[in-house]
XYZ file of C-alpha atoms in Angstrom:
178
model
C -12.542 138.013 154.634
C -13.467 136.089 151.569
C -10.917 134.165 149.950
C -11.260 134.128 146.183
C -9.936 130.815 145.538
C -12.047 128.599 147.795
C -14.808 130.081 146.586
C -13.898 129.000 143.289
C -12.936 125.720 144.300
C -16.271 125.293 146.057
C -17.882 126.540 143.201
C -16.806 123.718 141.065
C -16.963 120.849 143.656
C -20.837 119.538 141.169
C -18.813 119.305 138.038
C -16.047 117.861 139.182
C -18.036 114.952 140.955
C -19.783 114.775 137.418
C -16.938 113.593 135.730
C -15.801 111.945 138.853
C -18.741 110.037 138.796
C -18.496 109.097 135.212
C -14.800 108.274 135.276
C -15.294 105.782 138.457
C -19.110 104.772 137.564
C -19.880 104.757 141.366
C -21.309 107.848 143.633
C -18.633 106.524 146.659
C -16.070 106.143 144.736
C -16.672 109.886 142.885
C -17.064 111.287 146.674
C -13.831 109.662 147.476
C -11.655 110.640 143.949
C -13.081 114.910 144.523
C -12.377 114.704 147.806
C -8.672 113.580 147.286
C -8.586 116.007 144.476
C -9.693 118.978 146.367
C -7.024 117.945 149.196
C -4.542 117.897 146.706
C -5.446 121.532 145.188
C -5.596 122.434 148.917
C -2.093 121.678 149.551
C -0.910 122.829 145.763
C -2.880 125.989 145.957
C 0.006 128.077 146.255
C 1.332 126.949 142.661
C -2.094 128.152 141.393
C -1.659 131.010 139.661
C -4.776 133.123 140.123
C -6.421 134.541 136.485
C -5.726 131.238 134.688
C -7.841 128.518 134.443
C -8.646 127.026 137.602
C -11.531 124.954 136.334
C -8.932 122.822 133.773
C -7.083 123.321 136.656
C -9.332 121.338 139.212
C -10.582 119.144 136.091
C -6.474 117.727 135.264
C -6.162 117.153 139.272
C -9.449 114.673 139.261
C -7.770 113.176 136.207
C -4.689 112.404 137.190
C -5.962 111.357 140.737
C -8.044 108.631 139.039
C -5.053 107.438 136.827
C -3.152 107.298 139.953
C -5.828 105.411 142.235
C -6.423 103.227 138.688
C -2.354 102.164 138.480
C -2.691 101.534 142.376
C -5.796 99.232 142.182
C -4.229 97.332 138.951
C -1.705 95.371 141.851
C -4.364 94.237 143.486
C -6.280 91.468 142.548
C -9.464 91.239 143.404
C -12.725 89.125 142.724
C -10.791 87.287 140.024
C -13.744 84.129 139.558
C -16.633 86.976 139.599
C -18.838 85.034 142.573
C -18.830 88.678 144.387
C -19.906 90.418 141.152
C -22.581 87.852 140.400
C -24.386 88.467 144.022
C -24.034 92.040 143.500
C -25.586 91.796 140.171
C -29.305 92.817 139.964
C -31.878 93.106 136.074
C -32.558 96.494 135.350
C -36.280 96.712 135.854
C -36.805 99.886 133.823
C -36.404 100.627 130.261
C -34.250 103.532 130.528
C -32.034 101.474 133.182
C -31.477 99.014 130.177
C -30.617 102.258 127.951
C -28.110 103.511 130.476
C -26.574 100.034 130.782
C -26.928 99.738 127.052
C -24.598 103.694 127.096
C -22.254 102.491 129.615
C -21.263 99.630 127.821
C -20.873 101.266 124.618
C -18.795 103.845 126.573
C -16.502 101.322 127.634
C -15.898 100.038 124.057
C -14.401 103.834 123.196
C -11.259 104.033 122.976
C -9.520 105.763 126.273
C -8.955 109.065 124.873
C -12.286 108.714 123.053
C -14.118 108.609 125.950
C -12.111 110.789 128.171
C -12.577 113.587 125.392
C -16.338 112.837 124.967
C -17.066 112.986 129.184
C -15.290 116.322 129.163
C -16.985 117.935 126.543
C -20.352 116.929 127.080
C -20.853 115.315 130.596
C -18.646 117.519 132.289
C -19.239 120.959 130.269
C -16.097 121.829 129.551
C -15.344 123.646 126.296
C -13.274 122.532 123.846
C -10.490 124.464 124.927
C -10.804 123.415 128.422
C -10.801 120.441 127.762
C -7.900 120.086 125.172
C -5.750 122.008 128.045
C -7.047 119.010 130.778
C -5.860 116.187 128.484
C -3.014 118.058 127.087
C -3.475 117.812 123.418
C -4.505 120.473 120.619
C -8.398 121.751 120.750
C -8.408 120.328 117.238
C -7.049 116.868 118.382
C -9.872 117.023 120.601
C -12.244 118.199 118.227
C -11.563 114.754 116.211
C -11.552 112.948 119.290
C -14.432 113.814 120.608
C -16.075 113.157 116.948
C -14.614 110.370 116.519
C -16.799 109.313 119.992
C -19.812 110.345 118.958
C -19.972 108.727 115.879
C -18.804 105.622 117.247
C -20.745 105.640 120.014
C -23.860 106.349 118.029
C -22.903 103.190 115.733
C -22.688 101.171 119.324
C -25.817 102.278 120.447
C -27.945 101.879 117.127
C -26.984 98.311 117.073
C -30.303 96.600 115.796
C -30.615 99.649 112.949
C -34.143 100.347 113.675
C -34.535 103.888 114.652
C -32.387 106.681 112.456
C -29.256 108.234 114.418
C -28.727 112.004 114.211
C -26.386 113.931 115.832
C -25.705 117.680 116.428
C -22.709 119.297 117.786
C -23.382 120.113 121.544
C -24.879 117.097 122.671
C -24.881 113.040 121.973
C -26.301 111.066 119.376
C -30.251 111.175 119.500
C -32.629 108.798 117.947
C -34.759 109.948 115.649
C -38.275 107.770 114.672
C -39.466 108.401 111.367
């Protein structure tokens, strides 16, 4: 016999390591925040209430599992003169690797909610509502948020003002060469 909600959860396990993996920026550590997420829906799977949204349902447990791992890893003190990072570091040797770097670190100059709205919405799928229900604010709150990101994040990008900067309302900024 089936059982509806694993199937479900299963079901969702390549989004949620989407925004796993762009919350933590590292396919381990994604692996490692769904698969304490889906042991926590496990166990809390009897407070589920089947015929609401289990998908902003499974999306707020990856959240808040990351906030909680984040809090956790703030004690600890690690790497503090960078020598580790520095023989860790590699140069891109592609162009689009230097665009994604180029992304990432304009993501990381969004502000927190910025970003988290942005990565639902568009990395993860989620629609607006979804979304607004995962982070616990109004769909239009994160209507502005969201935005708000895109517009900044196409000013971060577009830093040398060569190519034109368009945007349209279900995906990022694109560049545009006239």
């Amino acid at each position: 016999m089936s059982d509806p909600f694993k199937d479900q959860v299963i079901a969702l396990i390549p989004p949620l390591r989407g925004y796993a993996m762009s919350l933590t920026g590292s396919s381990a550590d994604a692996d490692d925040l769904v698969q304490d997420a889906l042991m926590r829906a496990w166990r809390s799977r009897a407070g589920f209430e089947m015929g609401t949204n289990l998908k902003a349902w499974m999306f707020k447990i990856v959240r808040n599992t990351f906030y909680t791992s984040m809090a956790k890893r703030r004690r600890t003190v690690q790497d503090v003169d960078g020598k580790l990072a520095a023989k860790m570091a590699c140069s891109p040797e592609q162009e689009w690797r230097v665009q994604y770097g180029e992304l990432l670190a304009a993501m990381d100059r969004l502000t927190p909610d910025a970003r988290e709205a942005l990565l639902l919405v568009v990395a993860s799928g989620l629609s607006y509502e979804e979304a607004a229900e995962v982070c616990g604010c109004a769909v239009g709150t994160l209507k502005s948020r969201v935005n708000r990101a895109r517009e900044r994040l196409a000013k971060l990008i577009d830093h040398d003002a060569g190519p034109e900067v368009t945007h349209d309302s279900y995906s990022l900024p694109r560049v545009v060469y006239a």
